[in-house]
Amino acid sequence: MIRLDRAAAEPLHDQLYRQIRDELRSGSFTGGARRVPSSRILAADLGISRLTVSIAFSKLHAEGYLRSKPRSGTFVACPLPESFLTAEKSKALPQVPHAPRISTRARAIPDARVGKQFDLGALDAGTGVSLVPGFPAVDEFPIHIWERLRSHVLAQKGVHLLRHASSRGDKDLRSAIATYLSDFRGARCHPDQILIVGGMQQAMLITAMTLLDKGQPVWIEDPGFHQARRVFILAGAKVVPKPLDDEGIVIGRSAHEKGPKLIHVTPSHQYPLGMTMSFNRRTALLEFAGAHDAFVFEDDFYAEFRFTGPPLPCLQGIDKFSRVIYAGTMSKILYPSLRLGYVVAPEQLIDSLVKIRSTMDQHSSAIDQATLARFINEGFFLSHIKRMRKLYAERREFFVTEFNKLLGDRFILQIPEAGLNFVAWLRSETDFRRVARACGDIGIKPSPLSFYCIDAKLKPAFVFGFGAWTPAQIRESLLKLASALG
Amino acid sequence: MIRLDRAAAEPLHDQLYRQIRDELRSGSFTGGARRVPSSRILAADLGISRLTVSIAFSKLHAEGYLRSKPRSGTFVACPLPESFLTAEKSKALPQVPHAPRISTRARAIPDARVGKQFDLGALDAGTGVSLVPGFPAVDEFPIHIWERLRSHVLAQKGVHLLRHASSRGDKDLRSAIATYLSDFRGARCHPDQILIVGGMQQAMLITAMTLLDKGQPVWIEDPGFHQARRVFILAGAKVVPKPLDDEGIVIGRSAHEKGPKLIHVTPSHQYPLGMTMSFNRRTALLEFAGAHDAFVFEDDFYAEFRFTGPPLPCLQGIDKFSRVIYAGTMSKILYPSLRLGYVVAPEQLIDSLVKIRSTMDQHSSAIDQATLARFINEGFFLSHIKRMRKLYAERREFFVTEFNKLLGDRFILQIPEAGLNFVAWLRSETDFRRVARACGDIGIKPSPLSFYCIDAKLKPAFVFGFGAWTPAQIRESLLKLASALG
């Protein structure tokens, strides 16, 4: 019954294992003959080594297909392992259900992208040229170094990395991030103030659930980070959009307005407009938060990718009132699918944040955390940031030059100090539909600025990303767009 | 100024890179002499190859420390990359803050473990012998196979795995899980009904946030899975504990009681008592859910580790009303720190669940998902389950024999059909404190049954885990406990 193929890629012992297993499953052995030939006899019959048979037998033993009786030999197990694993299928057909009720909060969350225009899955397919904002150049990530460090930490820490891990996050990683933030971002933090999270959205959700009850107000920038709005609605908060001026979020409330419990800002690079929050606005915001018993959530978006001069210290570093919850993500610096970020919070909040995290989803992948700690501690993190900053600076300069040359008659490009995207304002408001249609036709996907607006009424504009594409790809897209617009 | 050590493990070009970089940072080059010697001259001066110098220079170029001018040579960049990255530190000292207000829901969540008795971090240290419930034998996980498959998927899919991924989950993984559940668990599902999540708690949280608004009732088993209670409180639900009998959760409500929106059950192995929900109770539960417009959340806990006969089909497979949301996790089958699980939901719910996931934290690690798909599709998943079932069956038998021999005079061991833990009832109720103290003294950590109870008043008992320890370790712990109890 057994046919072994010596030319096959599959090792002989695997072939033998698989064929015996399938024979047992098919029931051929059930008629009384439940004793299995000895490995010596089977090896001789099949003309293979006894070791090969032994390997196959030991796998069948381990999985519960065979059992040994001392001095009597090897028998087919009864019942076979499948019988413990396989439930019978019901034959009844389900009725056609009526539409289920969805919670108010789930219904209140806006879709992630206008009219599903942006299917991240389709972008994943890597069509290459699209100029969608928010994409880093992942093809420049040194994945081979990352994988090498991963195998080092696995070799060193072994099974400890497979067990349940701390909801606070890996200790080495928290130390590495505290040092980085202290050295570069002007932050003031101890590793015990750090919580490792699964990205920026989880950072916001954990914070909101820790601090807010249903209906309590959160201020967000308008226009602003669309996911912030979605997360705070999910958390049950009342989302209050606040306008922006050149210095950042405009702080102020009308006479009857309740004070905020939380204020979400992106001071390093306002998303999507790109201005850096001024120093005066920073101190005013902190004073306001202190006076109103509110917290400031500082999303230090694109802090690492500045092009025109030294950064301002983060809000966390100049906060005298312990009102700042600072958060960062590895998505833009390393790669988005890693799903790692961090929160720095005042000491008195940390235990509550950890409690929410442990309830929500326990912790982030322990192996990824340990690998990231090593990546930072061995200098690869800083080196990668510097390399990417230079590469993005070149792409940015190229994009500006080409864009103004090819599309300067239709758009006014606004050039921020930091970040991987540009707002391009239409010179003629009536151009909007035409540009949107042209982009759709040729597969270029800048976001309409209106997508980021709640109450804000801004002139029509599009937000272009440039970070993930080479100069050649950028030129190709811009040429296509210019020619489609005629 | 540069000293190279040919005997060092660090390559010469790395030494050179590092020393030049540190020189530039220290400011030695700022006094006019901003031109860098050519690679030819530097190589000759240092007595090393020109290639070595070129490698060091190209890294310094890439990170933005050097820049080239055509026909003039190489110069020190001005400003250096640090100036774009380094924010100044504030000198003001923060004031001592008052204690922040925490949300009602955060305060309402009970701590994960009674009196912090169980510090998962300490268990992680791998002290070996503790008999805490809920730990699988991660040292038996074939991590080398996993890592090999990981490098295969990375080689095959490359940078696509680094980009943002689908909030539904990897397509191959959803197909693989649909096939597994259909073949073995009697489930009826299409890959499009599956959502990949970050473990069982996230499965519950996403479901609750999709279906429930603040204050709506969720029924849970009492005693039951402690994390279910925490998650549903976090989601803002009203948690209503329901008693159990031999067949599972007792369905019924008093005259004035509102009907539940969601009922959480563990039918394969009730956690922690261990009974399997009877077939009659299964159909009654589904009828009740259909009649009351409620959903059943089926946590198919320990379905894979059955020891006494074939499993009953899951609720999802016999549900005629599309009222079941089925969930499973890889934590017990593979390893807990992986943080992957899945939800199977009626088609009409899937888009809403995906929306909540995309708001909460986008998606799970794309590389881990692709690796798991491969692990399942190449047969390693089933093979691992069978091997572990056999190993656990042996440990289980050993535990029962030893426990009854050594501690049978104090405890009555209750033996469930499935799962990796046992409830041991005290013969004498007054023994409770003594046993608890003895366990604490010798580092053995069964959970008191009362830890899982809300309103339920059960006789004193302890829940022991056995899966993660070898027979020798089990014997050692039980001997210690028996001797401590005298």
mmCIF file of N, CA, C and O in Angstrom, chain A residues 31-63:
data_model
loop_
_atom_site.group_PDB
_atom_site.id
_atom_site.type_symbol
_atom_site.label_atom_id
_atom_site.label_comp_id
_atom_site.label_asym_id
_atom_site.label_seq_id
_atom_site.Cartn_x
_atom_site.Cartn_y
_atom_site.Cartn_z
ATOM 1 N N GLY A 31 -10.132 -3.753 10.892
ATOM 2 C CA GLY A 31 -10.671 -5.128 10.945
ATOM 3 C C GLY A 31 -9.812 -6.105 11.706
ATOM 4 O O GLY A 31 -9.285 -7.043 11.117
ATOM 5 N N GLY A 32 -9.637 -5.909 12.974
ATOM 6 C CA GLY A 32 -8.908 -6.881 13.780
ATOM 7 C C GLY A 32 -7.395 -6.714 13.719
ATOM 8 O O GLY A 32 -6.729 -6.746 14.744
ATOM 9 N N ALA A 33 -6.854 -6.471 12.531
ATOM 10 C CA ALA A 33 -5.396 -6.415 12.375
ATOM 11 C C ALA A 33 -4.852 -5.091 12.896
ATOM 12 O O ALA A 33 -4.374 -4.272 12.128
ATOM 13 N N ARG A 34 -4.921 -4.873 14.196
ATOM 14 C CA ARG A 34 -4.565 -3.576 14.743
ATOM 15 C C ARG A 34 -3.101 -3.512 15.153
ATOM 16 O O ARG A 34 -2.625 -2.499 15.624
ATOM 17 N N ARG A 35 -2.414 -4.653 14.960
ATOM 18 C CA ARG A 35 -1.000 -4.621 15.306
ATOM 19 C C ARG A 35 -0.192 -4.136 14.102
ATOM 20 O O ARG A 35 -0.443 -4.533 12.974
ATOM 21 N N VAL A 36 0.759 -3.277 14.362
ATOM 22 C CA VAL A 36 1.544 -2.689 13.281
ATOM 23 C C VAL A 36 2.836 -3.481 13.156
ATOM 24 O O VAL A 36 3.409 -3.868 14.171
ATOM 25 N N PRO A 37 3.312 -3.746 11.932
ATOM 26 C CA PRO A 37 4.584 -4.469 11.778
ATOM 27 C C PRO A 37 5.705 -3.728 12.505
ATOM 28 O O PRO A 37 5.663 -2.499 12.631
ATOM 29 N N SER A 38 6.675 -4.454 12.954
ATOM 30 C CA SER A 38 7.789 -3.801 13.658
ATOM 31 C C SER A 38 8.582 -2.954 12.674
ATOM 32 O O SER A 38 8.521 -3.162 11.455
ATOM 33 N N SER A 39 9.334 -2.006 13.208
ATOM 34 C CA SER A 39 10.093 -1.107 12.332
ATOM 35 C C SER A 39 11.138 -1.899 11.537
ATOM 36 O O SER A 39 11.430 -1.577 10.392
ATOM 37 N N ARG A 40 11.658 -2.947 12.121
ATOM 38 C CA ARG A 40 12.662 -3.771 11.437
ATOM 39 C C ARG A 40 12.059 -4.422 10.191
ATOM 40 O O ARG A 40 12.589 -4.338 9.092
ATOM 41 N N ILE A 41 10.878 -5.051 10.392
ATOM 42 C CA ILE A 41 10.221 -5.741 9.284
ATOM 43 C C ILE A 41 9.784 -4.755 8.202
ATOM 44 O O ILE A 41 10.011 -4.969 7.014
ATOM 45 N N LEU A 42 9.185 -3.653 8.644
ATOM 46 C CA LEU A 42 8.694 -2.665 7.672
ATOM 47 C C LEU A 42 9.855 -2.089 6.867
ATOM 48 O O LEU A 42 9.762 -1.914 5.644
ATOM 49 N N ALA A 43 10.983 -1.830 7.541
ATOM 50 C CA ALA A 43 12.157 -1.288 6.853
ATOM 51 C C ALA A 43 12.629 -2.277 5.788
ATOM 52 O O ALA A 43 12.922 -1.901 4.645
ATOM 53 N N ALA A 44 12.670 -3.541 6.150
ATOM 54 C CA ALA A 44 13.116 -4.566 5.207
ATOM 55 C C ALA A 44 12.147 -4.664 4.026
ATOM 56 O O ALA A 44 12.556 -4.695 2.863
ATOM 57 N N ASP A 45 10.842 -4.681 4.332
ATOM 58 C CA ASP A 45 9.827 -4.765 3.280
ATOM 59 C C ASP A 45 9.947 -3.638 2.277
ATOM 60 O O ASP A 45 9.784 -3.831 1.074
ATOM 61 N N LEU A 46 10.178 -2.432 2.823
ATOM 62 C CA LEU A 46 10.174 -1.259 1.947
ATOM 63 C C LEU A 46 11.557 -0.944 1.387
ATOM 64 O O LEU A 46 11.711 -0.042 0.560
ATOM 65 N N GLY A 47 12.540 -1.671 1.857
ATOM 66 C CA GLY A 47 13.904 -1.418 1.393
ATOM 67 C C GLY A 47 14.437 -0.063 1.819
ATOM 68 O O GLY A 47 15.141 0.604 1.062
ATOM 69 N N ILE A 48 14.086 0.340 3.036
ATOM 70 C CA ILE A 48 14.597 1.619 3.549
ATOM 71 C C ILE A 48 15.264 1.369 4.895
ATOM 72 O O ILE A 48 15.181 0.263 5.443
ATOM 73 N N SER A 49 15.919 2.395 5.416
ATOM 74 C CA SER A 49 16.641 2.181 6.670
ATOM 75 C C SER A 49 15.661 2.129 7.836
ATOM 76 O O SER A 49 14.569 2.695 7.783
ATOM 77 N N ARG A 50 16.063 1.433 8.866
ATOM 78 C CA ARG A 50 15.207 1.303 10.040
ATOM 79 C C ARG A 50 15.035 2.662 10.721
ATOM 80 O O ARG A 50 13.990 2.966 11.304
ATOM 81 N N LEU A 51 16.058 3.513 10.598
ATOM 82 C CA LEU A 51 15.968 4.857 11.191
ATOM 83 C C LEU A 51 14.811 5.643 10.573
ATOM 84 O O LEU A 51 14.043 6.314 11.267
ATOM 85 N N THR A 52 14.671 5.544 9.257
ATOM 86 C CA THR A 52 13.587 6.235 8.563
ATOM 87 C C THR A 52 12.230 5.802 9.122
ATOM 88 O O THR A 52 11.361 6.633 9.416
ATOM 89 N N VAL A 53 12.077 4.496 9.279
ATOM 90 C CA VAL A 53 10.817 3.993 9.832
ATOM 91 C C VAL A 53 10.630 4.493 11.264
ATOM 92 O O VAL A 53 9.529 4.916 11.656
ATOM 93 N N SER A 54 11.709 4.495 12.031
ATOM 94 C CA SER A 54 11.600 4.929 13.435
ATOM 95 C C SER A 54 11.158 6.383 13.541
ATOM 96 O O SER A 54 10.359 6.737 14.405
ATOM 97 N N ILE A 55 11.682 7.226 12.656
ATOM 98 C CA ILE A 55 11.296 8.643 12.702
ATOM 99 C C ILE A 55 9.793 8.782 12.420
ATOM 100 O O ILE A 55 9.068 9.473 13.132
ATOM 101 N N ALA A 56 9.342 8.069 11.378
ATOM 102 C CA ALA A 56 7.917 8.131 11.037
ATOM 103 C C ALA A 56 7.064 7.603 12.191
ATOM 104 O O ALA A 56 6.068 8.218 12.589
ATOM 105 N N PHE A 57 7.484 6.469 12.771
ATOM 106 C CA PHE A 57 6.732 5.885 13.886
ATOM 107 C C PHE A 57 6.698 6.830 15.086
ATOM 108 O O PHE A 57 5.677 6.951 15.757
ATOM 109 N N SER A 58 7.811 7.499 15.352
ATOM 110 C CA SER A 58 7.813 8.322 16.575
ATOM 111 C C SER A 58 6.891 9.526 16.404
ATOM 112 O O SER A 58 6.254 9.974 17.348
ATOM 113 N N LYS A 59 6.762 10.024 15.174
ATOM 114 C CA LYS A 59 5.817 11.115 14.940
ATOM 115 C C LYS A 59 4.381 10.601 15.107
ATOM 116 O O LYS A 59 3.535 11.278 15.688
ATOM 117 N N LEU A 60 4.128 9.384 14.606
ATOM 118 C CA LEU A 60 2.784 8.806 14.744
ATOM 119 C C LEU A 60 2.455 8.525 16.215
ATOM 120 O O LEU A 60 1.321 8.694 16.659
ATOM 121 N N HIS A 61 3.471 8.125 16.949
ATOM 122 C CA HIS A 61 3.306 7.946 18.397
ATOM 123 C C HIS A 61 2.964 9.275 19.060
ATOM 124 O O HIS A 61 2.010 9.382 19.827
ATOM 125 N N ALA A 62 3.769 10.296 18.741
ATOM 126 C CA ALA A 62 3.618 11.595 19.409
ATOM 127 C C ALA A 62 2.250 12.194 19.151
ATOM 128 O O ALA A 62 1.677 12.858 20.007
ATOM 129 N N GLU A 63 1.712 11.954 17.961
ATOM 130 C CA GLU A 63 0.415 12.534 17.630
ATOM 131 C C GLU A 63 -0.751 11.648 18.074
ATOM 132 O O GLU A 63 -1.910 12.019 17.907
#
